[in-house]
Amino acid sequence: MMSADKSNGDNKTAPEMRAEQTRSHPQLAIDSEENEELVTVSEPVTHTEGMKGKFTMYRVAYDPGSSQMTGSSKPIFTWATSGNRRYSDFAWLFERLHKERPGAIVPPLPEKQQTSRFNESFIEERRFQLEKFLNRVLCNPELKDTECLLVFLSGGDTDFKKAKKDGFGRVHSDSAARDLSTGDADFNDGVEMNTSGGEQNENSIVDKGRESVSHKKAGLKRWLQEKKTAYSGGLVRLDDDAIFEEVAHFVEALEAGLKRVEAQASSINKQNKDISTSLLEFGLGCDAISHVENEVDGGTVDSHTNGVGETFHIIGKAADEAAAISGQHYQREVQSFVEPLRDHLKTIQAVKVALTKRNNRRITYSTNLNSVDSKKASLHKFKITPGQENKALGAESSLSKAEQAVLASKQNYDEVAARVLRQVDLFRKESAVAMCATMKEFAASQADYYSKLNESWSALLPKVDLIDANRLSDRSFAQAAAALSSSVHVNMPQDPPPPTPNGEITAINGGVRYRDPLPDEKMS
């Protein structure tokens, strides 16, 4: 079973899609003239996969653009590609970007949702968020040339699945030792896959399983050592620590300020929604009063015979118009102010993750330095202790490996730290443009909203001023009652009507109720 739901943007050209994304999300406008590449996510199709349930597949298309750029602006492909991807594939790319480029600011991925995942509105919103995620990755110079992105955008579904399985899904033995010494290892990846494409024999599987368990044990031991280093305050003071402390302070202060602004923006937006609802109810109340006055005076729907009815009618129509303006303003603020603020906060979380990657490398480097000091002390002890010469040889070998780990971890730290600083600088540039555009849009929406309200209510005042509040119709309740009483003559019956069968009580002649016949009356 499957059902298709194509987005409204399927027939748009690449430049039109790019312009739409830039208007909705100003951070994509950074160097937009220099980067004409575009990724589109479209044609969401919901599939049912046996007992596993339902999932939605999206079509991902890459357009290299028409420009011939060089350097970081050079397209990753010179040809267009397309392929089908599901949400778990995007989650895989998100995870691999962190592993392949530690310290880079990976854009936020739309969160998972357990309920209503197959509603048309939710699928369309997720489609747009996934498209925004890919284009942000494509605009990031640290992420653009990653191998996982090339695999993700390269096209064919079968080739992509095979690449995930063979080349990216597990930690490989040839890089495991380097990962352990630099802090890059991920010890939750499980048993590694065969990358040669052939079948593994039983001994090979057992050997690889033992090797994986060995790496996991080594990773757990190093994790404990690094935790001990972090908690004991044994971190090495590095030259760039002061810079990163300043960066951390900037990010924390920016996050605190944006959280405060976002909270108040949500409150203002809720008030706008309540105002729209209240104005609508107010207009209905005015309209009801207008109809009451109109019915009493015998007027028509379009003509009012008294001033108060006409006044309520005009104000009710103005309130309905104001309710519509407030409702449109509410929707505009959600899309152009509240959601971008929340997006900024998510990006700040991505910055904090990048800073964490650098801090982890610092811990690893400090742990390796402490390990070298410890091994040097052990070697010295073995050399000066009679009968421990044999152990000294093993200690020298262990010290040599520890010193190599220090060099590797320091190189990895320098690489990640430099990447983080470059990304923070780019973040400051992009966030400055994006937040300025967001606040400018907020100010513009407020001016437009109150201008429309002012115009609506101002147009009402001349009409109300022309209404004569003392103008009433000639109808009078008292006169109508007097005329009715003088013209009505009630004739009382001379003889009671014949009784109904079975002595049932009846009501006749304007509601006069007669008793049942007496026994002597029945005899006569």
Coordinates of C-alpha atoms in Angstrom, one line a residue:
M1 CA 0.0 0.0 0.0
M2 CA 1.2 3.5 -0.7
S3 CA -0.3 7.0 -1.0
A4 CA 1.4 10.0 -2.5
D5 CA 1.3 13.6 -1.3
K6 CA 3.2 16.0 -3.5
S7 CA 4.2 19.3 -2.2
N8 CA 3.0 22.6 -3.7
G9 CA 6.6 23.4 -4.7
D10 CA 7.1 20.5 -7.1
N11 CA 6.5 22.6 -10.2
K12 CA 8.8 25.5 -9.1
T13 CA 12.2 26.0 -10.6
A14 CA 15.4 25.9 -8.5
P15 CA 15.8 29.7 -8.3
E16 CA 12.1 30.0 -7.2
M17 CA 12.6 27.4 -4.5
R18 CA 15.9 29.1 -3.4
A19 CA 14.1 32.5 -3.2
E20 CA 11.3 31.0 -1.1
Q21 CA 13.7 29.4 1.3
T22 CA 15.7 32.7 1.6
R23 CA 12.6 34.7 2.4
S24 CA 11.4 32.2 5.0
H25 CA 14.8 31.6 6.6
P26 CA 17.2 34.6 6.2
Q27 CA 20.2 32.5 7.4
L28 CA 20.2 30.7 4.0
A29 CA 20.7 34.1 2.4
I30 CA 24.4 34.2 3.4
D31 CA 26.4 34.4 0.2
S32 CA 23.4 33.3 -1.8
E33 CA 24.7 34.9 -4.9
E34 CA 27.9 32.9 -4.6
N35 CA 26.2 29.5 -3.9
E36 CA 23.6 28.5 -6.5
E37 CA 23.5 24.9 -5.4
L38 CA 20.2 23.7 -4.1
V39 CA 18.7 20.5 -2.7
T40 CA 15.0 19.9 -2.8
V41 CA 13.0 17.4 -0.8
S42 CA 9.7 16.6 -2.4
E43 CA 7.1 14.0 -3.3
P44 CA 6.5 12.4 0.1
V45 CA 5.1 8.9 -0.3
T46 CA 3.8 6.9 2.6
H47 CA 4.6 3.1 2.5
T48 CA 3.4 0.2 4.5
E49 CA 6.2 -2.3 5.3
G50 CA 4.6 -5.5 6.6
M51 CA 4.8 -5.9 10.4
K52 CA 7.2 -3.0 10.7
G53 CA 4.5 -0.5 10.1
K54 CA 4.4 2.7 8.0
F55 CA 7.0 5.1 6.9
T56 CA 7.3 8.1 4.6
M57 CA 9.8 8.3 1.8
Y58 CA 11.0 11.6 0.3
R59 CA 12.6 12.3 -3.1
V60 CA 15.9 14.2 -2.6
A61 CA 17.1 16.0 -5.7
Y62 CA 20.4 17.9 -6.0
D63 CA 20.8 20.8 -8.5
P64 CA 24.4 22.0 -9.0
G65 CA 23.3 25.4 -10.4
S66 CA 24.5 27.1 -13.6
S67 CA 27.6 28.9 -12.2
Q68 CA 31.2 27.6 -12.5
M69 CA 32.6 28.3 -9.1
T70 CA 35.9 27.2 -7.6
G71 CA 37.1 26.5 -4.1
S72 CA 34.5 26.1 -1.4
S73 CA 31.8 27.4 -3.7
K74 CA 32.5 24.6 -6.3
P75 CA 29.5 22.3 -6.7
I76 CA 30.0 18.9 -5.1
F77 CA 28.6 17.4 -8.4
T78 CA 28.6 18.8 -11.8
W79 CA 25.4 16.9 -12.6
A80 CA 22.0 16.7 -11.1
T81 CA 21.1 13.7 -8.9
S82 CA 18.0 12.4 -7.2
G83 CA 17.1 9.5 -4.9
N84 CA 14.6 8.4 -2.3
R85 CA 15.4 8.8 1.4
R86 CA 13.4 8.3 4.6
Y87 CA 13.7 10.1 7.9
S88 CA 16.1 7.5 9.3
D89 CA 18.5 8.2 6.4
F90 CA 18.5 11.9 7.4
A91 CA 19.2 10.9 11.0
W92 CA 22.1 8.7 9.7
L93 CA 23.5 11.7 7.8
F94 CA 23.1 13.9 10.9
E95 CA 25.1 11.4 13.1
R96 CA 27.8 10.8 10.5
L97 CA 28.4 14.5 10.0
H98 CA 29.2 14.8 13.7
K99 CA 31.6 11.8 13.5
E100 CA 33.3 12.9 10.2
R101 CA 33.6 16.6 11.1
P102 CA 33.9 16.8 14.9
G103 CA 33.7 20.5 16.0
A104 CA 31.6 21.5 13.0
I105 CA 28.2 23.1 13.7
V106 CA 25.7 20.6 12.3
P107 CA 22.3 22.2 11.6
P108 CA 19.4 20.9 13.7
L109 CA 17.4 18.0 12.3
P110 CA 13.6 18.0 12.8
E111 CA 12.7 16.0 15.9
K112 CA 10.9 12.7 15.9
Q113 CA 7.2 12.4 16.5
Q114 CA 5.4 9.4 17.7
T115 CA 1.8 10.4 17.0
S116 CA 0.1 11.9 13.9
R117 CA 3.3 11.2 11.9
F118 CA 1.3 10.6 8.7
N119 CA -1.0 13.6 8.8
E120 CA -0.7 15.7 5.6
S121 CA 0.2 18.9 7.5
F122 CA 2.9 17.1 9.5
I123 CA 4.5 15.4 6.5
E124 CA 4.6 18.7 4.6
E125 CA 6.2 20.5 7.6
R126 CA 8.8 17.7 8.0
R127 CA 9.5 17.8 4.3
F128 CA 10.3 21.5 4.5
Q129 CA 12.4 21.1 7.6
L130 CA 14.4 18.3 6.0
E131 CA 15.0 20.4 2.9
K132 CA 16.2 23.3 5.0
F133 CA 18.5 21.0 6.9
L134 CA 20.2 19.7 3.7
N135 CA 20.6 23.2 2.2
R136 CA 22.2 24.4 5.5
V137 CA 24.6 21.5 5.4
L138 CA 25.4 22.3 1.7
C139 CA 26.1 26.0 2.7
N140 CA 28.5 25.0 5.5
P141 CA 32.1 24.9 4.1
E142 CA 33.2 22.4 6.8
L143 CA 30.4 20.0 5.9
K144 CA 30.1 20.4 2.2
D145 CA 32.9 18.0 1.2
T146 CA 32.1 15.3 3.7
E147 CA 32.0 11.8 2.3
C148 CA 28.7 11.0 4.0
L149 CA 27.0 13.9 2.3
L150 CA 28.4 12.8 -1.1
V151 CA 27.0 9.4 -0.5
F152 CA 23.7 10.7 0.7
L153 CA 23.2 13.0 -2.4
S154 CA 24.8 10.7 -5.0
G155 CA 21.6 9.2 -6.1
G156 CA 20.6 5.6 -6.4
D157 CA 18.7 4.0 -3.5
T158 CA 20.5 0.6 -3.8
D159 CA 23.9 2.2 -3.9
F160 CA 23.1 4.4 -1.0
K161 CA 22.0 1.4 1.2
K162 CA 25.1 -0.6 0.2
A163 CA 27.3 2.4 1.0
K164 CA 25.7 2.8 4.4
K165 CA 26.2 -0.9 5.2
D166 CA 29.7 -1.3 3.8
G167 CA 31.4 2.0 4.4
F168 CA 29.8 4.0 7.2
G169 CA 27.7 1.9 9.5
R170 CA 30.5 0.6 11.8
V171 CA 33.8 1.5 13.4
H172 CA 36.6 -0.1 11.3
S173 CA 39.6 -1.9 12.8
D174 CA 42.1 0.2 10.8
S175 CA 41.0 3.4 12.5
A176 CA 40.0 2.0 15.9
A177 CA 43.5 2.5 17.5
R178 CA 43.6 6.1 16.2
D179 CA 40.1 6.7 17.6
L180 CA 41.0 5.4 21.0
S181 CA 44.0 7.7 21.3
T182 CA 42.3 10.8 20.0
G183 CA 38.9 10.5 21.5
D184 CA 37.0 9.8 18.2
A185 CA 35.9 6.3 19.0
D186 CA 32.2 5.5 19.2
F187 CA 31.9 2.4 21.4
N188 CA 28.2 1.8 20.7
D189 CA 28.6 0.9 17.0
G190 CA 28.7 -2.9 17.6
V191 CA 30.4 -5.5 15.5
E192 CA 32.0 -4.1 12.3
M193 CA 30.7 -5.2 8.9
N194 CA 32.7 -6.9 6.1
T195 CA 33.9 -4.2 3.7
S196 CA 35.3 -6.4 1.0
G197 CA 31.8 -7.4 -0.3
G198 CA 32.6 -11.2 0.1
E199 CA 31.2 -13.7 2.6
Q200 CA 33.0 -14.0 6.0
N201 CA 33.9 -17.4 7.3
E202 CA 33.2 -18.5 10.8
N203 CA 36.7 -17.9 12.1
S204 CA 36.8 -14.4 10.6
I205 CA 33.5 -13.5 12.3
V206 CA 34.8 -14.8 15.7
D207 CA 38.1 -12.9 15.3
K208 CA 36.3 -9.7 14.4
G209 CA 33.9 -10.2 17.3
R210 CA 36.8 -10.6 19.8
E211 CA 38.5 -7.6 18.3
S212 CA 35.4 -5.5 18.7
V213 CA 35.0 -6.6 22.3
S214 CA 38.6 -5.8 23.0
H215 CA 38.1 -2.3 21.5
K216 CA 35.0 -1.8 23.6
K217 CA 36.9 -2.8 26.8
A218 CA 39.7 -0.4 25.9
G219 CA 37.2 2.3 25.2
L220 CA 35.5 1.8 28.5
K221 CA 38.8 1.9 30.3
R222 CA 39.7 5.2 28.5
W223 CA 36.3 6.6 29.2
L224 CA 36.8 6.0 33.0
Q225 CA 40.3 7.5 32.8
E226 CA 38.9 10.6 31.1
K227 CA 36.1 11.0 33.6
K228 CA 38.6 10.8 36.4
T229 CA 40.7 13.4 34.7
A230 CA 37.8 15.8 34.2
Y231 CA 36.4 15.4 37.7
S232 CA 39.8 15.6 39.4
G233 CA 40.7 18.9 37.8
G234 CA 43.7 17.4 36.0
L235 CA 43.0 19.2 32.7
V236 CA 46.0 20.8 31.0
R237 CA 45.8 24.5 30.6
L238 CA 46.1 25.3 26.9
D239 CA 46.9 28.5 25.1
D240 CA 43.4 28.9 23.6
D241 CA 41.4 28.2 26.8
A242 CA 40.8 31.9 27.4
I243 CA 39.4 32.3 23.9
F244 CA 37.1 29.3 24.3
E245 CA 35.9 30.6 27.7
E246 CA 35.0 33.8 26.0
V247 CA 33.2 31.9 23.3
A248 CA 31.3 29.8 25.9
H249 CA 30.3 33.0 27.8
F250 CA 29.0 34.6 24.5
V251 CA 27.0 31.5 23.6
E252 CA 25.4 31.2 27.1
A253 CA 24.5 34.9 27.2
L254 CA 23.1 34.8 23.7
E255 CA 21.0 31.7 24.6
A256 CA 19.7 33.3 27.8
G257 CA 18.6 36.4 26.0
L258 CA 17.0 34.6 23.1
K259 CA 15.1 32.3 25.5
R260 CA 13.7 35.3 27.2
V261 CA 12.7 37.0 23.9
E262 CA 11.2 33.7 22.6
A263 CA 9.1 33.2 25.8
Q264 CA 7.7 36.8 25.5
A265 CA 7.2 36.4 21.8
S266 CA 5.1 33.3 22.4
S267 CA 3.1 35.1 25.0
I268 CA 2.5 38.1 22.7
N269 CA 1.5 35.7 19.9
K270 CA -1.0 33.9 22.2
Q271 CA -2.5 37.3 23.1
N272 CA -2.9 38.1 19.4
K273 CA -4.8 34.8 18.9
D274 CA -7.0 35.6 21.9
I275 CA -7.7 39.1 20.6
S276 CA -8.8 37.6 17.3
T277 CA -11.2 35.2 19.0
S278 CA -12.5 37.9 21.3
L279 CA -13.1 40.4 18.5
L280 CA -15.0 37.7 16.6
E281 CA -17.2 37.0 19.6
F282 CA -17.6 40.7 20.2
G283 CA -18.8 41.2 16.6
L284 CA -21.3 38.4 16.9
G285 CA -22.7 40.0 20.0
C286 CA -23.0 43.4 18.3
D287 CA -24.7 41.7 15.4
A288 CA -27.2 39.9 17.7
I289 CA -28.2 43.2 19.3
S290 CA -28.6 44.8 15.9
H291 CA -31.0 42.1 14.8
V292 CA -33.0 42.4 18.0
E293 CA -33.5 46.2 17.5
N294 CA -34.3 45.6 13.9
E295 CA -37.0 43.0 14.6
V296 CA -38.6 45.2 17.2
D297 CA -38.8 48.1 14.8
G298 CA -39.8 46.1 11.8
G299 CA -36.8 46.9 9.7
T300 CA -35.0 44.7 7.2
V301 CA -31.6 43.2 7.2
D302 CA -30.0 46.0 5.2
S303 CA -32.0 48.9 6.6
H304 CA -32.3 50.0 10.2
T305 CA -35.1 52.2 11.6
N306 CA -33.3 53.3 14.7
G307 CA -29.8 54.6 15.6
V308 CA -28.7 52.0 18.2
G309 CA -29.4 49.1 15.9
E310 CA -27.4 50.7 13.0
T311 CA -24.6 51.5 15.4
F312 CA -24.2 48.0 16.7
H313 CA -24.5 46.7 13.1
I314 CA -21.6 48.9 11.8
I315 CA -19.4 48.2 14.8
G316 CA -20.0 44.5 14.6
K317 CA -18.9 44.5 10.9
A318 CA -15.8 46.4 11.9
A319 CA -15.1 44.0 14.7
D320 CA -15.3 41.1 12.3
E321 CA -12.8 42.8 10.0
A322 CA -10.5 43.4 12.9
A323 CA -10.8 39.8 14.0
A324 CA -9.7 38.7 10.5
I325 CA -6.7 41.1 10.6
S326 CA -5.7 39.9 14.0
G327 CA -5.9 36.2 12.9
Q328 CA -3.7 36.9 9.8
H329 CA -1.3 38.8 12.1
Y330 CA -1.1 35.8 14.4
Q331 CA -0.3 33.4 11.6
R332 CA 2.3 35.8 10.2
E333 CA 4.0 36.2 13.6
V334 CA 4.2 32.4 14.1
Q335 CA 5.9 31.8 10.7
S336 CA 8.2 34.9 10.6
F337 CA 9.0 35.6 14.3
V338 CA 8.3 32.8 16.8
E339 CA 9.5 29.9 14.7
P340 CA 12.7 31.6 13.6
L341 CA 13.5 32.4 17.2
R342 CA 13.1 28.8 18.1
D343 CA 15.3 27.9 15.2
H344 CA 18.0 30.2 16.4
L345 CA 17.8 28.5 19.8
K346 CA 18.2 25.1 18.2
T347 CA 21.2 26.4 16.3
I348 CA 22.8 27.6 19.5
Q349 CA 22.4 24.1 20.9
A350 CA 24.4 22.9 17.8
V351 CA 27.1 25.4 18.7
K352 CA 27.2 24.0 22.2
V353 CA 27.6 20.5 20.8
A354 CA 30.6 21.7 18.7
L355 CA 32.2 23.2 21.9
T356 CA 31.6 19.9 23.7
K357 CA 33.6 18.1 20.9
R358 CA 36.5 20.4 21.5
N359 CA 36.3 20.0 25.3
N360 CA 36.3 16.2 24.8
R361 CA 39.5 16.4 22.8
R362 CA 41.0 18.5 25.6
I363 CA 40.1 15.9 28.2
T364 CA 41.6 13.1 26.0
Y365 CA 44.8 15.1 25.5
S366 CA 45.1 15.8 29.2
T367 CA 44.4 12.1 30.1
N368 CA 47.1 11.0 27.7
L369 CA 49.6 13.5 29.2
N370 CA 48.8 12.2 32.7
S371 CA 49.2 8.7 31.4
V372 CA 52.7 9.5 30.2
D373 CA 53.7 11.0 33.5
S374 CA 52.4 7.9 35.3
K375 CA 54.2 5.6 32.9
K376 CA 57.4 7.6 33.3
A377 CA 57.2 7.2 37.1
S378 CA 56.6 3.4 36.7
L379 CA 59.6 3.1 34.4
H380 CA 61.8 5.0 36.8
K381 CA 60.7 2.8 39.6
F382 CA 61.4 -0.4 37.7
K383 CA 64.9 0.8 36.7
I384 CA 66.0 1.6 40.3
T385 CA 64.4 -1.5 41.8
P386 CA 66.7 -4.6 41.8
G387 CA 65.1 -7.5 40.0
Q388 CA 62.6 -5.4 38.0
E389 CA 64.7 -5.0 34.9
N390 CA 62.4 -7.3 32.8
K391 CA 59.4 -5.1 33.7
A392 CA 61.3 -2.0 32.6
L393 CA 61.4 -3.2 29.1
G394 CA 57.6 -3.6 29.0
A395 CA 57.2 -0.2 30.7
E396 CA 59.4 1.4 28.0
S397 CA 57.2 0.0 25.3
S398 CA 54.1 1.2 27.1
L399 CA 55.6 4.6 27.5
S400 CA 56.5 4.9 23.8
K401 CA 52.8 4.1 22.9
A402 CA 51.6 6.6 25.4
E403 CA 53.8 9.3 23.9
Q404 CA 52.5 8.5 20.4
A405 CA 49.0 8.8 21.8
V406 CA 49.8 12.2 23.2
L407 CA 51.1 13.4 19.8
A408 CA 48.0 12.0 18.0
S409 CA 45.6 13.5 20.6
K410 CA 47.3 16.9 20.4
Q411 CA 47.1 16.9 16.6
N412 CA 43.4 15.9 16.8
Y413 CA 42.7 18.6 19.4
D414 CA 44.3 21.3 17.3
E415 CA 42.3 20.3 14.3
V416 CA 39.0 20.2 16.1
A417 CA 39.7 23.4 18.1
A418 CA 40.5 25.3 14.9
R419 CA 37.4 24.0 13.2
V420 CA 35.2 25.1 16.1
L421 CA 36.6 28.6 16.0
R422 CA 36.0 28.9 12.3
Q423 CA 32.5 27.6 12.8
V424 CA 31.8 30.0 15.6
D425 CA 32.9 33.0 13.5
L426 CA 30.6 31.8 10.7
F427 CA 27.8 31.3 13.2
R428 CA 28.2 34.9 14.4
K429 CA 28.0 36.2 10.9
E430 CA 25.0 34.1 9.9
S431 CA 23.1 34.5 13.1
A432 CA 23.7 38.3 13.1
V433 CA 22.1 38.5 9.6
A434 CA 19.3 36.1 10.5
M435 CA 18.4 37.7 13.8
C436 CA 18.4 41.2 12.3
A437 CA 16.1 40.0 9.6
T438 CA 13.8 38.3 12.1
M439 CA 13.6 41.4 14.3
K440 CA 13.1 43.6 11.3
E441 CA 10.2 41.4 10.1
F442 CA 8.7 41.6 13.6
A443 CA 8.8 45.4 13.5
A444 CA 7.3 45.4 10.0
S445 CA 4.5 43.0 11.0
Q446 CA 3.6 45.1 14.0
A447 CA 3.5 48.3 12.0
D448 CA 1.4 46.7 9.3
Y449 CA -0.9 45.1 11.8
Y450 CA -1.6 48.3 13.8
S451 CA -1.8 50.3 10.5
K452 CA -4.6 48.0 9.2
L453 CA -6.4 48.1 12.6
N454 CA -6.2 51.9 12.7
E455 CA -7.4 52.2 9.1
S456 CA -10.3 49.9 9.8
W457 CA -11.5 51.6 13.0
S458 CA -10.8 55.1 11.6
A459 CA -13.0 54.4 8.6
L460 CA -15.8 53.5 11.0
L461 CA -15.9 56.8 13.0
P462 CA -17.4 59.0 10.3
K463 CA -20.2 56.5 9.8
V464 CA -21.0 56.3 13.5
D465 CA -20.9 60.2 13.8
L466 CA -23.7 60.4 11.2
I467 CA -26.0 58.2 13.2
D468 CA -28.7 59.9 15.2
A469 CA -28.8 58.0 18.6
N470 CA -32.3 59.4 19.4
R471 CA -33.7 58.2 16.2
L472 CA -36.4 55.5 16.9
S473 CA -39.3 54.2 15.0
D474 CA -42.9 55.2 15.7
R475 CA -43.7 51.9 17.3
S476 CA -44.6 52.0 21.0
F477 CA -45.1 48.9 23.1
A478 CA -47.7 50.8 25.3
Q479 CA -49.7 52.0 22.4
A480 CA -49.7 48.6 20.8
A481 CA -51.0 47.0 24.0
A482 CA -53.7 49.7 24.4
A483 CA -54.9 49.2 20.8
L484 CA -55.0 45.5 21.2
S485 CA -57.0 45.6 24.4
S486 CA -59.6 48.0 23.0
S487 CA -60.2 45.9 19.9
V488 CA -60.5 42.5 21.5
H489 CA -64.0 41.4 22.8
V490 CA -64.3 38.1 24.6
N491 CA -67.6 36.2 24.3
M492 CA -68.2 33.8 27.1
P493 CA -70.3 30.7 26.1
Q494 CA -73.9 30.4 27.4
D495 CA -74.0 26.7 27.7
P496 CA -71.1 24.4 28.5
P497 CA -70.1 22.2 25.6
P498 CA -71.0 18.6 25.6
P499 CA -68.6 16.5 27.7
T500 CA -66.0 14.4 25.9
P501 CA -66.1 10.7 26.0
N502 CA -64.8 8.9 29.1
G503 CA -64.8 12.2 31.0
E504 CA -61.5 13.4 29.5
I505 CA -60.5 17.0 30.3
T506 CA -60.4 19.3 27.3
A507 CA -59.3 22.8 26.6
I508 CA -61.5 25.0 24.3
N509 CA -62.3 28.6 23.7
G510 CA -59.0 30.2 24.4
G511 CA -57.8 27.9 27.1
V512 CA -60.9 27.7 29.4
R513 CA -60.8 24.4 31.1
Y514 CA -64.2 22.7 31.9
R515 CA -64.8 20.2 34.7
D516 CA -66.1 16.7 34.2
P517 CA -69.9 16.2 34.2
L518 CA -71.5 15.4 37.6
P519 CA -73.6 12.2 38.1
D520 CA -77.0 13.9 38.1
E521 CA -76.0 15.8 34.9
K522 CA -75.3 12.5 33.3
M523 CA -78.7 11.2 34.3
S524 CA -80.5 14.1 32.8

